[in-house]
Tab-separated table of C-alpha atoms and ligand atoms in Angstrom:
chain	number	residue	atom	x	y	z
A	187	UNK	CA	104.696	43.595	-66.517
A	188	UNK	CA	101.679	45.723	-65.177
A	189	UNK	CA	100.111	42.030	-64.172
A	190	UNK	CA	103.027	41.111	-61.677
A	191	UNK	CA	103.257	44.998	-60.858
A	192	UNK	CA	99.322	45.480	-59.777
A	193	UNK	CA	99.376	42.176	-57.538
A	194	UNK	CA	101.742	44.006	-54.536
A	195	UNK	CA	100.449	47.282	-54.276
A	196	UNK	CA	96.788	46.043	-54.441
A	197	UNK	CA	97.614	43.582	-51.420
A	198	UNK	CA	98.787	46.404	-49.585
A	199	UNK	CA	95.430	48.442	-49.902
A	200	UNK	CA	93.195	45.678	-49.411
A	201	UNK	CA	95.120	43.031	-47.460
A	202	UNK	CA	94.561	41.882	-43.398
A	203	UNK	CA	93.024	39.788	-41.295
A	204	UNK	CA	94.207	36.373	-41.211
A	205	UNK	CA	97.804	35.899	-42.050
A	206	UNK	CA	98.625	33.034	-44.474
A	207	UNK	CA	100.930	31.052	-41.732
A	208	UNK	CA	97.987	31.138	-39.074
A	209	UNK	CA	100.300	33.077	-36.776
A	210	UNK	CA	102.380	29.732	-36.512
A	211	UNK	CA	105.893	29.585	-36.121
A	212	UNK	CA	108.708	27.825	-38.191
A	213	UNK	CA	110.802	25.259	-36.304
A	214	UNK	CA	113.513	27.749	-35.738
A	215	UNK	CA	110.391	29.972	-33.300
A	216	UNK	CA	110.037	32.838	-35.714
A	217	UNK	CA	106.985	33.330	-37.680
A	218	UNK	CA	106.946	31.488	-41.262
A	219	UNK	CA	106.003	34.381	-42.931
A	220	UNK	CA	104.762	37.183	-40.705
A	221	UNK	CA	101.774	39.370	-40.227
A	222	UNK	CA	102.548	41.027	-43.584
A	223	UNK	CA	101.291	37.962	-45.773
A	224	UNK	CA	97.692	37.151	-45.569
A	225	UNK	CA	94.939	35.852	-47.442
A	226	UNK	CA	93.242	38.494	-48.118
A	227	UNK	CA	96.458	40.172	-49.636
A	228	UNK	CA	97.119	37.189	-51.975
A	229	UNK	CA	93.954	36.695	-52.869
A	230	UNK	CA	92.861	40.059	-53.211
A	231	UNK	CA	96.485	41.220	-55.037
A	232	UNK	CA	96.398	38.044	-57.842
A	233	UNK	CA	92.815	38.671	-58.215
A	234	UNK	CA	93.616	42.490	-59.460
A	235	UNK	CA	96.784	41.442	-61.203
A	236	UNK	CA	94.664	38.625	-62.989
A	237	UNK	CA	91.968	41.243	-64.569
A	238	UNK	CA	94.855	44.393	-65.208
A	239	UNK	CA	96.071	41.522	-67.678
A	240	UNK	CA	92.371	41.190	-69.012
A	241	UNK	CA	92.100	44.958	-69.802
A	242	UNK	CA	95.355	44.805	-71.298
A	243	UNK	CA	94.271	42.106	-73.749
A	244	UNK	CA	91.387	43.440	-74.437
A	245	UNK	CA	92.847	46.791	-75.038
A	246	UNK	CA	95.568	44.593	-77.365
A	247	UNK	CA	92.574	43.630	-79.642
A	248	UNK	CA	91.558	47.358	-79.953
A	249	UNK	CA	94.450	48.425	-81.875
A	250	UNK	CA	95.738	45.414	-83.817
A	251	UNK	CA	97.938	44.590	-85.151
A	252	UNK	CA	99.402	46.055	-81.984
A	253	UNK	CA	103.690	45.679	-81.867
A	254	UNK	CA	103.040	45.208	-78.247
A	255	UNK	CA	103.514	41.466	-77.033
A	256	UNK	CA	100.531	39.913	-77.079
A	257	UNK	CA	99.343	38.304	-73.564
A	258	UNK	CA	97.607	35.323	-73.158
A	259	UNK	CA	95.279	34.432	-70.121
A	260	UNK	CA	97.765	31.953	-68.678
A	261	UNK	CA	100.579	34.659	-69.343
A	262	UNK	CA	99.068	36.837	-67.001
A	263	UNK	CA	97.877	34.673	-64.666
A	264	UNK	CA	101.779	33.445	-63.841
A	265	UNK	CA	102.685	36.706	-63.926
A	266	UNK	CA	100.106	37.575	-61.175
A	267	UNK	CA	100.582	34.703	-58.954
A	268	UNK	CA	104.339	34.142	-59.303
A	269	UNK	CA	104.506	37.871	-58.205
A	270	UNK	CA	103.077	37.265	-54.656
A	271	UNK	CA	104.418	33.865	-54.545
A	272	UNK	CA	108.005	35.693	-54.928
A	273	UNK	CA	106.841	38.286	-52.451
A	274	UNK	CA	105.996	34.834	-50.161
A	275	UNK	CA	109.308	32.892	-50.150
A	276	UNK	CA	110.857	36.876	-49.670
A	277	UNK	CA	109.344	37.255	-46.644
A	278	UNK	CA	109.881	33.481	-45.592
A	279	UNK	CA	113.483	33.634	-46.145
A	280	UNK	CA	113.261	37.188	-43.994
A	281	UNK	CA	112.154	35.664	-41.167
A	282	UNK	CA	114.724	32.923	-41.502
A	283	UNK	CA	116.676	36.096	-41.166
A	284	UNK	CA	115.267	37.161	-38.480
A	285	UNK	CA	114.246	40.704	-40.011
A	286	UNK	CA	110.938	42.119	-38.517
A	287	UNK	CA	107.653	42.599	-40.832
A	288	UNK	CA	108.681	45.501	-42.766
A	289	UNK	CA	112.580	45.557	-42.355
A	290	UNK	CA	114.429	46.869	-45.545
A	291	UNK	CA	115.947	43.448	-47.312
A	292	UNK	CA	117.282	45.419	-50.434
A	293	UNK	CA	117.657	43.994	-54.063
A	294	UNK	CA	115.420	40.956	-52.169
A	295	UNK	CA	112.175	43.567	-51.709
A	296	UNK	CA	112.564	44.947	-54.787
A	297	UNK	CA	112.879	41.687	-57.422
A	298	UNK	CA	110.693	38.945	-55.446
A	299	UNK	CA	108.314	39.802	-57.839
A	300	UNK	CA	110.272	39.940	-60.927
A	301	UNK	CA	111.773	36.162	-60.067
A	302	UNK	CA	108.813	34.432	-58.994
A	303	UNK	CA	106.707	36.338	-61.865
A	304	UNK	CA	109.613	34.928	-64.028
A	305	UNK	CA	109.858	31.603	-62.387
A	306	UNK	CA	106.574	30.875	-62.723
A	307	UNK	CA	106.434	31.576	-66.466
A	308	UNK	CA	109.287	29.588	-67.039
A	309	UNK	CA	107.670	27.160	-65.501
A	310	UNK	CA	104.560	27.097	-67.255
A	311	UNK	CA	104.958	29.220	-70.150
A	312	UNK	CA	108.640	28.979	-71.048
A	313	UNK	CA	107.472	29.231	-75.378
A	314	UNK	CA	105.583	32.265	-73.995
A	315	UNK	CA	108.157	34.097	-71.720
A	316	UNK	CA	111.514	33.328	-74.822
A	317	UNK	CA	109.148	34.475	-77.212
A	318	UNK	CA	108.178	37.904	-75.236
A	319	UNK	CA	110.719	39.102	-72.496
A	320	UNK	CA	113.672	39.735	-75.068
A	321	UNK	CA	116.656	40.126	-73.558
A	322	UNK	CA	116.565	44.334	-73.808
A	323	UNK	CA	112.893	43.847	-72.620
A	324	UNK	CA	114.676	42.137	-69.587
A	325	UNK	CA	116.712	44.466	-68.580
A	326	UNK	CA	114.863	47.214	-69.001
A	327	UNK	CA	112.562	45.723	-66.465
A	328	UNK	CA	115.440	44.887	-64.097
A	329	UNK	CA	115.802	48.833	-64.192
A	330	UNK	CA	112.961	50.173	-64.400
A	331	UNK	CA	110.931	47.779	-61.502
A	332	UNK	CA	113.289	48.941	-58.227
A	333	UNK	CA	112.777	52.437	-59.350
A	334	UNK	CA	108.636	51.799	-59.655
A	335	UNK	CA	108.884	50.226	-56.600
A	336	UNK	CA	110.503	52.798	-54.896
A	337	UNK	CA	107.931	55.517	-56.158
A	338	UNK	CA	104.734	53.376	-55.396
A	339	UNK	CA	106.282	52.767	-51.579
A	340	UNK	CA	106.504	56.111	-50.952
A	341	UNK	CA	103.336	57.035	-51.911
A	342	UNK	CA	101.657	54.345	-49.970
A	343	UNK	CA	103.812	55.746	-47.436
A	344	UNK	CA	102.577	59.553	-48.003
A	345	UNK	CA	98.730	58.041	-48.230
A	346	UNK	CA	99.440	55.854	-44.775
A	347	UNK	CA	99.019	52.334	-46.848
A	348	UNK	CA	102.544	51.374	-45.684
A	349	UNK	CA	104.269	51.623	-42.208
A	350	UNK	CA	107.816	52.109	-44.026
A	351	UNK	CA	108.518	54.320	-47.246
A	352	UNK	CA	110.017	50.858	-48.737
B	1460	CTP	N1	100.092	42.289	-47.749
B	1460	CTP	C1	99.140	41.324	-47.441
B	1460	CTP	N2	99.242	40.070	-47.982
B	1460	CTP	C2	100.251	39.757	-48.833
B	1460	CTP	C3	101.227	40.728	-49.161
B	1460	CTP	C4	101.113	41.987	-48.594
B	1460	CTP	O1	98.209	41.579	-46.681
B	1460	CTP	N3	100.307	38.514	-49.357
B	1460	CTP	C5	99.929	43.638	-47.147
B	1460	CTP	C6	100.340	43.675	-45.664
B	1460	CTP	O2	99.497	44.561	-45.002
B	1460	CTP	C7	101.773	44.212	-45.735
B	1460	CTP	C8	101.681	45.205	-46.881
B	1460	CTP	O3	100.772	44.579	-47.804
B	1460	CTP	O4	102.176	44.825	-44.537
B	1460	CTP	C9	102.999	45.517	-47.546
B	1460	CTP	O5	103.586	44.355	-48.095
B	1460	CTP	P1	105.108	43.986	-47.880
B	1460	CTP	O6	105.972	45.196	-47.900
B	1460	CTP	O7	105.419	42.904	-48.827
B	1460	CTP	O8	105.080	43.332	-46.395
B	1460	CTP	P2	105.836	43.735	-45.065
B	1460	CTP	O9	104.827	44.216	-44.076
B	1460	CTP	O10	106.993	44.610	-45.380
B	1460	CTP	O11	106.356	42.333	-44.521
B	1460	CTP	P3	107.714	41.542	-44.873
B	1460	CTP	O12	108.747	42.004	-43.904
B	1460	CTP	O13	107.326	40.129	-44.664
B	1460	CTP	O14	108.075	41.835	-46.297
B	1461	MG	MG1	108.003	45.324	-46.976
């Protein structure tokens, strides 16, 4: 998962300047997606979640034959996109909301990633993604990625990265 993980936290530390929606507003007046998406974020974030996966299968062909599932370069690649595209539609459907940039959304902060990593494979991977993500694989990441998330928002809180400890 360290693919769709790297993507958010990277975006974070590197992302600004021009916001994906051009500071344009959706036809109900709020912003599409706020000044909390930009290019530089999504670019920057899939870029880092892209090469994470490269390490990791190069690392793969250091120890084989490794019992770890094997990733491919269009595995990670979903994974990395789909995880800021999830992190995308979140914050579009937040301002449909009318939630601020930064107000808590929980269970809808914490898995944008893990659906639109997932939604993506499924889409273009789907022998990849039945093959891998067994179903205790699943849920182990359906508990284990609200508590990362947690962790990583408070220290990007502690280290001034993020406005809000979530
Ligand atoms: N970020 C970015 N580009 C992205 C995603 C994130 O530049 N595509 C940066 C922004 O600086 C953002 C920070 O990472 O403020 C934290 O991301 P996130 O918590 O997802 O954004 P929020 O500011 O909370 O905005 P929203 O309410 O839309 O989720
Ligand atoms: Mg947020």
């Amino acid at each position: 998962m360290l693919p769709a993980y790297i993507p958010n936290p990277v975006a974070a530390l590197l992302g600004g300047g021009t916001p994906i929606d051009l500071k344009k507003n959706f036809s109900d007046g709020n912003r599409i997606f706020g000044d909390g998406k930009t290019w530089r974020g999504l670019i920057t974030g899939i870029l880092a979640g892209i090469i994470t996966g490269l390490i990791l299968i190069w690392l793969a062909g250091l120890f084989p034959p490794a019992s770890l599932p094997k990733h491919t370069l269009l595995s990670v690649t979903l994974l990395a996109i789909g995880a800021l595209l999830g992190d995308l539609v979140k914050s579009f459907f937040k301002r449909r909301f009318k939630k601020e940039r930064g107000a808590k959304w929980p269970i809808a902060d914490q898995y944008d990633l893990v659906a639109g990593a997932f939604l993506l494979l499924l889409i273009g991977d789907p022998a990849w993604l039945f093959a891998t993500v067994t179903l205790p694989a699943f849920l182990f990441i359906l508990i284990i990625t609200p508590v990362l998330h947690r962790a990583t928002n408070i220290i990007g809180y502690i280290f001034k990265v993020k406005e809000v400890p979530w």
